[in-house]
Amino acid sequence: MRKIGLVLGVLLAVSLVSCDFILKDNKHKSERDKTVATDGGTTVIGDEDGYGCAYSAGYRYSYLLTDCVRVFEVGFRLNPIEDEGSQENDLENNEVSCFALFSKDGKEAEIFLPQQEKSIVLESDKTKTIYLKDGWQLNVEKGMVLKFKDEIKFTAAKTIDLQLINSDQAIEGEEELF
């Protein structure tokens, strides 16, 4: 009788442990499929593209750099044109901006359009100032202008020049403290 109780106890313990193990393994496996280690040492859970880049964390695959990059950290920002008559832009939003990267030899440029996972690699002309492919044209000679079928879509992000004030200069409109 004692042996039967011991055998039943062992079988019950094994079945409970194995069920718990199976349930935990499936849960962790689905999370593991979405986990991506970033260069900052943290873990981000989100969607990956075909190259393992976490798109939801801002990573995009660069064909020129053959790596996952955050284009807003390494690329040149091009903002959309608000209205057709204006070539001014002052947006700071990564979701509507286009970004451009250039190969070291200057023969290719890669553009990352907003809300699209895949980039487009453009090839330069002989002067290395105009890059072309599939109706896209990036002109870097005239302040970075990106056109699609001869219509301006993006221009270089507007820069703001700030005047630096040395510590010994009084700020305009403020009284001197000393």
Short mmCIF file of N, CA and C in Angstrom, two decimals:
data_model
loop_
_atom_site.label_atom_id
_atom_site.label_comp_id
_atom_site.label_asym_id
_atom_site.label_seq_id
_atom_site.Cartn_x
_atom_site.Cartn_y
_atom_site.Cartn_z
N MET A 1 0.81 -1.18 0.00
CA MET A 1 0.00 0.00 0.00
C MET A 1 0.87 1.27 0.00
N ARG A 2 1.93 1.16 0.77
CA ARG A 2 2.83 2.29 0.86
C ARG A 2 3.52 2.56 -0.48
N LYS A 3 3.89 1.51 -1.21
CA LYS A 3 4.54 1.64 -2.51
C LYS A 3 3.59 2.27 -3.53
N ILE A 4 2.32 1.89 -3.48
CA ILE A 4 1.34 2.45 -4.41
C ILE A 4 1.17 3.94 -4.16
N GLY A 5 1.12 4.34 -2.91
CA GLY A 5 0.99 5.76 -2.56
C GLY A 5 2.21 6.55 -3.02
N LEU A 6 3.38 5.97 -2.85
CA LEU A 6 4.62 6.63 -3.26
C LEU A 6 4.66 6.78 -4.79
N VAL A 7 4.29 5.73 -5.53
CA VAL A 7 4.28 5.78 -6.98
C VAL A 7 3.27 6.81 -7.48
N LEU A 8 2.06 6.84 -6.89
CA LEU A 8 1.05 7.83 -7.28
C LEU A 8 1.52 9.25 -6.97
N GLY A 9 2.17 9.43 -5.85
CA GLY A 9 2.70 10.75 -5.50
C GLY A 9 3.75 11.24 -6.49
N VAL A 10 4.66 10.34 -6.88
CA VAL A 10 5.70 10.69 -7.84
C VAL A 10 5.08 11.02 -9.21
N LEU A 11 4.12 10.19 -9.66
CA LEU A 11 3.46 10.45 -10.94
C LEU A 11 2.71 11.79 -10.92
N LEU A 12 2.05 12.09 -9.82
CA LEU A 12 1.34 13.37 -9.70
C LEU A 12 2.32 14.54 -9.75
N ALA A 13 3.42 14.44 -9.05
CA ALA A 13 4.42 15.51 -9.03
C ALA A 13 5.03 15.71 -10.43
N VAL A 14 5.35 14.62 -11.12
CA VAL A 14 5.93 14.72 -12.46
C VAL A 14 4.94 15.35 -13.43
N SER A 15 3.67 14.96 -13.35
CA SER A 15 2.68 15.52 -14.28
C SER A 15 2.47 17.01 -14.04
N LEU A 16 2.47 17.45 -12.78
CA LEU A 16 2.31 18.87 -12.49
C LEU A 16 3.51 19.68 -12.96
N VAL A 17 4.70 19.16 -12.74
CA VAL A 17 5.91 19.86 -13.17
C VAL A 17 5.98 19.92 -14.69
N SER A 18 5.65 18.84 -15.37
CA SER A 18 5.74 18.83 -16.83
C SER A 18 4.70 19.76 -17.45
N CYS A 19 3.49 19.84 -16.89
CA CYS A 19 2.48 20.78 -17.41
C CYS A 19 2.95 22.22 -17.24
N ASP A 20 3.51 22.50 -16.07
CA ASP A 20 4.00 23.85 -15.82
C ASP A 20 5.15 24.19 -16.77
N PHE A 21 6.03 23.23 -17.00
CA PHE A 21 7.16 23.44 -17.90
C PHE A 21 6.68 23.69 -19.34
N ILE A 22 5.71 22.91 -19.79
CA ILE A 22 5.21 23.05 -21.16
C ILE A 22 4.54 24.40 -21.35
N LEU A 23 3.71 24.81 -20.39
CA LEU A 23 3.03 26.10 -20.51
C LEU A 23 4.01 27.26 -20.48
N LYS A 24 4.99 27.20 -19.59
CA LYS A 24 5.98 28.28 -19.52
C LYS A 24 6.83 28.33 -20.79
N ASP A 25 7.21 27.18 -21.33
CA ASP A 25 8.05 27.14 -22.51
C ASP A 25 7.35 27.79 -23.69
N ASN A 26 6.07 27.52 -23.89
CA ASN A 26 5.35 28.14 -25.01
C ASN A 26 5.24 29.64 -24.84
N LYS A 27 5.03 30.08 -23.62
CA LYS A 27 4.91 31.53 -23.38
C LYS A 27 6.23 32.23 -23.66
N HIS A 28 7.31 31.67 -23.16
CA HIS A 28 8.62 32.30 -23.36
C HIS A 28 9.07 32.20 -24.82
N LYS A 29 8.68 31.14 -25.50
CA LYS A 29 9.08 30.99 -26.89
C LYS A 29 8.47 32.10 -27.75
N SER A 30 7.19 32.44 -27.54
CA SER A 30 6.57 33.49 -28.34
C SER A 30 7.19 34.85 -28.03
N GLU A 31 7.57 35.09 -26.79
CA GLU A 31 8.25 36.34 -26.44
C GLU A 31 9.66 36.36 -27.00
N ARG A 32 10.33 35.21 -27.02
CA ARG A 32 11.68 35.12 -27.54
C ARG A 32 11.71 35.44 -29.03
N ASP A 33 10.66 35.06 -29.75
CA ASP A 33 10.61 35.34 -31.18
C ASP A 33 10.56 36.83 -31.47
N LYS A 34 10.06 37.63 -30.52
CA LYS A 34 9.92 39.07 -30.73
C LYS A 34 11.01 39.87 -30.05
N THR A 35 11.95 39.24 -29.37
CA THR A 35 12.96 39.94 -28.62
C THR A 35 14.18 40.23 -29.47
N VAL A 36 14.64 41.48 -29.43
CA VAL A 36 15.80 41.90 -30.21
C VAL A 36 16.76 42.61 -29.28
N ALA A 37 18.01 42.23 -29.30
CA ALA A 37 19.02 42.93 -28.51
C ALA A 37 19.50 44.14 -29.29
N THR A 38 19.49 45.28 -28.66
CA THR A 38 19.93 46.51 -29.34
C THR A 38 21.37 46.80 -28.98
N ASP A 39 21.97 47.76 -29.66
CA ASP A 39 23.36 48.12 -29.40
C ASP A 39 23.54 48.78 -28.04
N GLY A 40 22.47 49.27 -27.44
CA GLY A 40 22.54 49.89 -26.13
C GLY A 40 22.50 48.87 -25.00
N GLY A 41 22.40 47.60 -25.32
CA GLY A 41 22.41 46.56 -24.30
C GLY A 41 21.03 46.28 -23.73
N THR A 42 20.02 46.99 -24.15
CA THR A 42 18.68 46.75 -23.65
C THR A 42 17.96 45.81 -24.60
N THR A 43 16.82 45.31 -24.17
CA THR A 43 16.04 44.41 -24.99
C THR A 43 14.74 45.10 -25.38
N VAL A 44 14.42 45.03 -26.64
CA VAL A 44 13.21 45.64 -27.16
C VAL A 44 12.32 44.54 -27.71
N ILE A 45 11.04 44.57 -27.36
CA ILE A 45 10.11 43.59 -27.92
C ILE A 45 9.28 44.30 -28.97
N GLY A 46 9.32 43.79 -30.17
CA GLY A 46 8.57 44.43 -31.25
C GLY A 46 8.69 43.64 -32.53
N ASP A 47 8.23 44.22 -33.60
CA ASP A 47 8.25 43.57 -34.90
C ASP A 47 9.63 43.62 -35.51
N GLU A 48 10.03 42.50 -36.11
CA GLU A 48 11.31 42.44 -36.81
C GLU A 48 11.05 42.36 -38.30
N ASP A 49 11.96 42.93 -39.07
CA ASP A 49 11.87 42.74 -40.51
C ASP A 49 12.62 41.46 -40.88
N GLY A 50 12.77 41.20 -42.15
CA GLY A 50 13.43 39.99 -42.61
C GLY A 50 14.91 39.92 -42.25
N TYR A 51 15.50 41.04 -41.85
CA TYR A 51 16.92 41.06 -41.49
C TYR A 51 17.13 41.05 -39.98
N GLY A 52 16.05 40.99 -39.21
CA GLY A 52 16.16 40.98 -37.75
C GLY A 52 16.20 42.37 -37.14
N CYS A 53 15.88 43.40 -37.90
CA CYS A 53 15.87 44.77 -37.39
C CYS A 53 14.52 45.07 -36.74
N ALA A 54 14.55 45.67 -35.58
CA ALA A 54 13.32 46.00 -34.84
C ALA A 54 12.74 47.30 -35.40
N TYR A 55 11.84 47.19 -36.35
CA TYR A 55 11.25 48.35 -37.02
C TYR A 55 10.52 49.25 -36.02
N SER A 56 9.81 48.64 -35.07
CA SER A 56 9.05 49.43 -34.10
C SER A 56 9.96 50.20 -33.14
N ALA A 57 11.22 49.80 -33.05
CA ALA A 57 12.19 50.52 -32.20
C ALA A 57 13.02 51.51 -33.01
N GLY A 58 12.65 51.70 -34.27
CA GLY A 58 13.34 52.69 -35.09
C GLY A 58 14.48 52.13 -35.93
N TYR A 59 14.70 50.83 -35.90
CA TYR A 59 15.79 50.24 -36.67
C TYR A 59 15.30 49.87 -38.07
N ARG A 60 16.13 50.16 -39.05
CA ARG A 60 15.85 49.80 -40.43
C ARG A 60 17.11 49.17 -41.00
N TYR A 61 16.94 48.24 -41.92
CA TYR A 61 18.10 47.60 -42.53
C TYR A 61 18.65 48.49 -43.63
N SER A 62 19.95 48.73 -43.57
CA SER A 62 20.63 49.53 -44.58
C SER A 62 21.42 48.60 -45.49
N TYR A 63 21.09 48.66 -46.78
CA TYR A 63 21.82 47.86 -47.76
C TYR A 63 23.24 48.37 -47.95
N LEU A 64 23.44 49.67 -47.78
CA LEU A 64 24.78 50.23 -47.94
C LEU A 64 25.69 49.88 -46.76
N LEU A 65 25.14 49.91 -45.56
CA LEU A 65 25.94 49.61 -44.37
C LEU A 65 25.85 48.15 -43.96
N THR A 66 24.97 47.40 -44.60
CA THR A 66 24.71 45.98 -44.30
C THR A 66 24.55 45.74 -42.80
N ASP A 67 23.67 46.55 -42.20
CA ASP A 67 23.43 46.44 -40.77
C ASP A 67 22.11 47.14 -40.42
N CYS A 68 21.61 46.84 -39.24
CA CYS A 68 20.43 47.54 -38.74
C CYS A 68 20.89 48.88 -38.17
N VAL A 69 20.25 49.95 -38.58
CA VAL A 69 20.62 51.29 -38.12
C VAL A 69 19.36 52.07 -37.76
N ARG A 70 19.54 53.05 -36.93
CA ARG A 70 18.49 54.03 -36.68
C ARG A 70 18.79 55.20 -37.62
N VAL A 71 18.03 55.31 -38.68
CA VAL A 71 18.36 56.28 -39.72
C VAL A 71 18.30 57.71 -39.22
N PHE A 72 17.50 57.97 -38.21
CA PHE A 72 17.43 59.33 -37.66
C PHE A 72 18.66 59.68 -36.85
N GLU A 73 19.50 58.69 -36.56
CA GLU A 73 20.77 58.95 -35.86
C GLU A 73 21.95 59.06 -36.81
N VAL A 74 21.90 58.36 -37.95
CA VAL A 74 23.06 58.32 -38.86
C VAL A 74 22.81 58.96 -40.22
N GLY A 75 21.56 59.24 -40.55
CA GLY A 75 21.26 59.76 -41.88
C GLY A 75 21.01 61.26 -41.90
N PHE A 76 20.91 61.80 -43.10
CA PHE A 76 20.57 63.20 -43.30
C PHE A 76 19.05 63.30 -43.39
N ARG A 77 18.47 64.19 -42.61
CA ARG A 77 17.01 64.35 -42.58
C ARG A 77 16.54 65.21 -43.74
N LEU A 78 15.50 64.71 -44.42
CA LEU A 78 14.81 65.46 -45.46
C LEU A 78 13.34 65.51 -45.05
N ASN A 79 12.79 66.70 -44.98
CA ASN A 79 11.40 66.85 -44.55
C ASN A 79 10.50 67.09 -45.75
N PRO A 80 9.24 66.70 -45.63
CA PRO A 80 8.31 66.87 -46.76
C PRO A 80 7.98 68.33 -46.99
N ILE A 81 7.64 68.64 -48.22
CA ILE A 81 7.20 69.99 -48.58
C ILE A 81 5.75 70.12 -48.17
N GLU A 82 5.44 71.16 -47.41
CA GLU A 82 4.08 71.36 -46.90
C GLU A 82 3.10 71.67 -48.03
N ASP A 83 3.39 72.68 -48.83
CA ASP A 83 2.53 73.00 -49.97
C ASP A 83 3.42 73.18 -51.19
N GLU A 84 2.86 73.05 -52.34
CA GLU A 84 3.66 73.01 -53.57
C GLU A 84 4.45 74.28 -53.84
N GLY A 85 3.94 75.44 -53.43
CA GLY A 85 4.63 76.69 -53.71
C GLY A 85 5.80 76.94 -52.78
N SER A 86 5.81 76.27 -51.64
CA SER A 86 6.84 76.51 -50.64
C SER A 86 7.91 75.44 -50.68
N GLN A 87 9.13 75.83 -50.42
CA GLN A 87 10.20 74.85 -50.27
C GLN A 87 10.74 74.89 -48.85
N GLU A 88 9.98 75.47 -47.94
CA GLU A 88 10.36 75.54 -46.53
C GLU A 88 9.84 74.33 -45.79
N ASN A 89 10.60 73.86 -44.84
CA ASN A 89 10.12 72.81 -43.95
C ASN A 89 10.81 72.97 -42.61
N ASP A 90 10.09 72.73 -41.55
CA ASP A 90 10.68 72.85 -40.22
C ASP A 90 10.17 71.75 -39.30
N LEU A 91 9.81 70.62 -39.86
CA LEU A 91 9.29 69.52 -39.06
C LEU A 91 10.41 68.80 -38.34
N GLU A 92 10.11 68.29 -37.17
CA GLU A 92 11.07 67.50 -36.40
C GLU A 92 10.53 66.09 -36.17
N ASN A 93 9.60 65.63 -36.98
CA ASN A 93 8.91 64.38 -36.77
C ASN A 93 9.55 63.28 -37.62
N ASN A 94 10.06 62.23 -36.96
CA ASN A 94 10.70 61.12 -37.68
C ASN A 94 9.70 60.33 -38.52
N GLU A 95 8.41 60.40 -38.18
CA GLU A 95 7.41 59.59 -38.88
C GLU A 95 7.07 60.15 -40.26
N VAL A 96 7.39 61.41 -40.53
CA VAL A 96 7.10 61.99 -41.84
C VAL A 96 8.36 62.37 -42.60
N SER A 97 9.49 62.28 -41.96
CA SER A 97 10.75 62.65 -42.59
C SER A 97 11.32 61.50 -43.40
N CYS A 98 12.07 61.86 -44.41
CA CYS A 98 12.84 60.92 -45.20
C CYS A 98 14.29 61.07 -44.76
N PHE A 99 15.06 59.99 -44.82
CA PHE A 99 16.47 60.06 -44.43
C PHE A 99 17.33 59.51 -45.55
N ALA A 100 18.51 60.07 -45.70
CA ALA A 100 19.43 59.65 -46.76
C ALA A 100 20.78 59.28 -46.17
N LEU A 101 21.33 58.18 -46.66
CA LEU A 101 22.68 57.74 -46.32
C LEU A 101 23.47 57.66 -47.62
N PHE A 102 24.77 57.83 -47.52
CA PHE A 102 25.62 57.78 -48.70
C PHE A 102 26.73 56.76 -48.52
N SER A 103 27.08 56.08 -49.61
CA SER A 103 28.20 55.14 -49.55
C SER A 103 29.50 55.92 -49.41
N LYS A 104 30.51 55.27 -48.90
CA LYS A 104 31.79 55.95 -48.69
C LYS A 104 32.41 56.44 -49.99
N ASP A 105 32.20 55.70 -51.07
CA ASP A 105 32.78 56.12 -52.35
C ASP A 105 31.90 57.13 -53.09
N GLY A 106 30.71 57.42 -52.57
CA GLY A 106 29.84 58.42 -53.17
C GLY A 106 29.08 57.95 -54.40
N LYS A 107 29.16 56.66 -54.72
CA LYS A 107 28.49 56.16 -55.91
C LYS A 107 27.03 55.81 -55.68
N GLU A 108 26.64 55.64 -54.43
CA GLU A 108 25.27 55.27 -54.12
C GLU A 108 24.74 56.08 -52.95
N ALA A 109 23.43 56.28 -52.97
CA ALA A 109 22.72 56.90 -51.86
C ALA A 109 21.53 56.01 -51.54
N GLU A 110 21.22 55.90 -50.27
CA GLU A 110 20.09 55.09 -49.84
C GLU A 110 19.08 56.00 -49.17
N ILE A 111 17.84 55.94 -49.64
CA ILE A 111 16.80 56.78 -49.04
C ILE A 111 15.81 55.90 -48.27
N PHE A 112 15.42 56.39 -47.13
CA PHE A 112 14.46 55.72 -46.26
C PHE A 112 13.21 56.59 -46.21
N LEU A 113 12.17 56.15 -46.90
CA LEU A 113 10.94 56.91 -46.96
C LEU A 113 10.10 56.63 -45.71
N PRO A 114 9.30 57.60 -45.26
CA PRO A 114 8.51 57.40 -44.05
C PRO A 114 7.48 56.29 -44.24
N GLN A 115 7.25 55.55 -43.18
CA GLN A 115 6.25 54.48 -43.13
C GLN A 115 6.51 53.34 -44.12
N GLN A 116 7.75 53.18 -44.55
CA GLN A 116 8.11 52.05 -45.41
C GLN A 116 9.31 51.34 -44.82
N GLU A 117 9.21 50.02 -44.71
CA GLU A 117 10.31 49.26 -44.11
C GLU A 117 11.53 49.20 -45.01
N LYS A 118 11.33 49.03 -46.31
CA LYS A 118 12.46 48.87 -47.23
C LYS A 118 12.93 50.21 -47.75
N SER A 119 14.24 50.33 -47.85
CA SER A 119 14.83 51.54 -48.40
C SER A 119 15.01 51.38 -49.91
N ILE A 120 15.41 52.48 -50.54
CA ILE A 120 15.67 52.47 -51.98
C ILE A 120 17.11 52.93 -52.19
N VAL A 121 17.89 52.13 -52.89
CA VAL A 121 19.28 52.49 -53.18
C VAL A 121 19.33 53.17 -54.55
N LEU A 122 19.81 54.41 -54.55
CA LEU A 122 19.92 55.20 -55.78
C LEU A 122 21.36 55.18 -56.26
N GLU A 123 21.55 55.24 -57.56
CA GLU A 123 22.90 55.25 -58.13
C GLU A 123 23.22 56.65 -58.64
N SER A 124 24.47 57.05 -58.46
CA SER A 124 24.86 58.41 -58.83
C SER A 124 25.20 58.52 -60.30
N ASP A 125 25.12 59.76 -60.77
CA ASP A 125 25.61 60.05 -62.11
C ASP A 125 27.12 60.21 -62.03
N LYS A 126 27.75 60.62 -63.10
CA LYS A 126 29.21 60.76 -63.11
C LYS A 126 29.71 61.84 -62.16
N THR A 127 28.89 62.86 -61.91
CA THR A 127 29.32 63.97 -61.06
C THR A 127 29.16 63.67 -59.57
N LYS A 128 28.46 62.59 -59.24
CA LYS A 128 28.16 62.20 -57.86
C LYS A 128 27.38 63.27 -57.11
N THR A 129 26.56 64.02 -57.84
CA THR A 129 25.70 65.03 -57.20
C THR A 129 24.22 64.71 -57.41
N ILE A 130 23.91 63.83 -58.35
CA ILE A 130 22.53 63.43 -58.60
C ILE A 130 22.46 61.90 -58.54
N TYR A 131 21.52 61.40 -57.77
CA TYR A 131 21.32 59.97 -57.59
C TYR A 131 19.94 59.61 -58.12
N LEU A 132 19.83 58.52 -58.90
CA LEU A 132 18.59 58.17 -59.59
C LEU A 132 18.21 56.71 -59.43
N LYS A 133 16.89 56.45 -59.41
CA LYS A 133 16.35 55.09 -59.53
C LYS A 133 14.83 55.14 -59.46
N ASP A 134 14.17 54.42 -60.36
CA ASP A 134 12.72 54.22 -60.37
C ASP A 134 11.91 55.51 -60.18
N GLY A 135 12.30 56.57 -60.85
CA GLY A 135 11.57 57.82 -60.75
C GLY A 135 12.02 58.73 -59.61
N TRP A 136 12.84 58.21 -58.71
CA TRP A 136 13.37 59.02 -57.60
C TRP A 136 14.65 59.70 -58.04
N GLN A 137 14.82 60.94 -57.65
CA GLN A 137 16.02 61.71 -57.97
C GLN A 137 16.42 62.51 -56.74
N LEU A 138 17.62 62.28 -56.25
CA LEU A 138 18.17 63.02 -55.12
C LEU A 138 19.28 63.91 -55.63
N ASN A 139 19.10 65.22 -55.50
CA ASN A 139 20.10 66.19 -55.93
C ASN A 139 20.75 66.76 -54.69
N VAL A 140 22.04 66.47 -54.52
CA VAL A 140 22.76 66.96 -53.34
C VAL A 140 23.49 68.26 -53.61
N GLU A 141 23.54 68.67 -54.88
CA GLU A 141 24.23 69.89 -55.25
C GLU A 141 23.45 71.13 -54.81
N LYS A 142 22.16 71.05 -54.85
CA LYS A 142 21.31 72.20 -54.53
C LYS A 142 20.64 72.05 -53.17
N GLY A 143 21.39 71.68 -52.16
CA GLY A 143 20.85 71.61 -50.80
C GLY A 143 19.98 70.41 -50.51
N MET A 144 20.23 69.30 -51.11
CA MET A 144 19.51 68.06 -50.90
C MET A 144 18.02 68.18 -51.20
N VAL A 145 17.66 67.90 -52.39
CA VAL A 145 16.27 67.92 -52.85
C VAL A 145 15.94 66.54 -53.39
N LEU A 146 14.88 65.93 -52.87
CA LEU A 146 14.44 64.62 -53.33
C LEU A 146 13.15 64.79 -54.12
N LYS A 147 13.19 64.32 -55.38
CA LYS A 147 12.04 64.42 -56.27
C LYS A 147 11.56 63.03 -56.63
N PHE A 148 10.26 62.94 -56.89
CA PHE A 148 9.69 61.73 -57.47
C PHE A 148 8.96 62.14 -58.74
N LYS A 149 9.40 61.61 -59.86
CA LYS A 149 8.86 61.95 -61.18
C LYS A 149 8.81 63.46 -61.38
N ASP A 150 9.94 64.11 -61.13
CA ASP A 150 10.16 65.55 -61.32
C ASP A 150 9.33 66.44 -60.40
N GLU A 151 8.73 65.89 -59.37
CA GLU A 151 7.98 66.69 -58.40
C GLU A 151 8.71 66.64 -57.06
N ILE A 152 9.02 67.81 -56.50
CA ILE A 152 9.75 67.87 -55.24
C ILE A 152 8.89 67.30 -54.11
N LYS A 153 9.43 66.30 -53.42
CA LYS A 153 8.72 65.66 -52.31
C LYS A 153 9.35 66.01 -50.96
N PHE A 154 10.69 66.07 -50.92
CA PHE A 154 11.41 66.33 -49.67
C PHE A 154 12.57 67.28 -49.94
N THR A 155 12.88 68.10 -48.95
CA THR A 155 14.07 68.96 -49.02
C THR A 155 14.83 68.83 -47.71
N ALA A 156 16.07 69.28 -47.72
CA ALA A 156 16.90 69.19 -46.53
C ALA A 156 16.21 69.86 -45.35
N ALA A 157 16.35 69.27 -44.19
CA ALA A 157 15.72 69.82 -42.99
C ALA A 157 16.25 71.21 -42.72
N LYS A 158 15.38 72.07 -42.30
CA LYS A 158 15.74 73.45 -42.00
C LYS A 158 16.65 73.47 -40.77
N THR A 159 17.71 74.24 -40.87
CA THR A 159 18.61 74.38 -39.73
C THR A 159 18.42 75.74 -39.10
N ILE A 160 18.66 75.79 -37.83
CA ILE A 160 18.51 77.05 -37.10
C ILE A 160 19.87 77.43 -36.55
N ASP A 161 20.33 78.63 -36.87
CA ASP A 161 21.58 79.11 -36.32
C ASP A 161 21.29 79.84 -35.01
N LEU A 162 21.91 79.36 -33.96
CA LEU A 162 21.74 80.00 -32.66
C LEU A 162 23.00 80.77 -32.32
N GLN A 163 22.83 81.96 -31.78
CA GLN A 163 23.98 82.75 -31.39
C GLN A 163 24.48 82.24 -30.04
N LEU A 164 25.75 81.96 -29.99
CA LEU A 164 26.34 81.53 -28.74
C LEU A 164 26.70 82.75 -27.91
N ILE A 165 26.43 82.67 -26.65
CA ILE A 165 26.71 83.79 -25.76
C ILE A 165 27.78 83.34 -24.77
N ASN A 166 28.87 84.06 -24.74
CA ASN A 166 29.92 83.73 -23.77
C ASN A 166 29.47 84.12 -22.38
N SER A 167 30.11 83.54 -21.40
CA SER A 167 29.71 83.80 -20.01
C SER A 167 29.95 85.26 -19.60
N ASP A 168 30.85 85.97 -20.30
CA ASP A 168 31.13 87.35 -19.94
C ASP A 168 30.25 88.36 -20.68
N GLN A 169 29.34 87.86 -21.51
CA GLN A 169 28.43 88.74 -22.23
C GLN A 169 27.07 88.76 -21.53
N ALA A 170 26.48 89.93 -21.46
CA ALA A 170 25.15 90.04 -20.87
C ALA A 170 24.12 89.60 -21.89
N ILE A 171 23.09 88.94 -21.42
CA ILE A 171 22.00 88.52 -22.28
C ILE A 171 21.14 89.74 -22.55
N GLU A 172 20.78 89.95 -23.82
CA GLU A 172 20.02 91.12 -24.21
C GLU A 172 18.69 91.16 -23.44
N GLY A 173 18.40 92.31 -22.87
CA GLY A 173 17.16 92.48 -22.11
C GLY A 173 17.30 92.16 -20.64
N GLU A 174 18.43 91.65 -20.23
CA GLU A 174 18.68 91.33 -18.82
C GLU A 174 19.68 92.32 -18.25
N GLU A 175 19.51 92.64 -17.00
CA GLU A 175 20.46 93.53 -16.34
C GLU A 175 21.70 92.75 -15.95
N GLU A 176 22.81 93.45 -15.92
CA GLU A 176 24.04 92.78 -15.47
C GLU A 176 23.98 92.56 -13.98
N LEU A 177 24.43 91.39 -13.56
CA LEU A 177 24.38 91.06 -12.13
C LEU A 177 25.60 91.56 -11.37
N PHE A 178 26.69 91.78 -12.07
CA PHE A 178 27.92 92.18 -11.37
C PHE A 178 28.30 93.59 -11.69
#
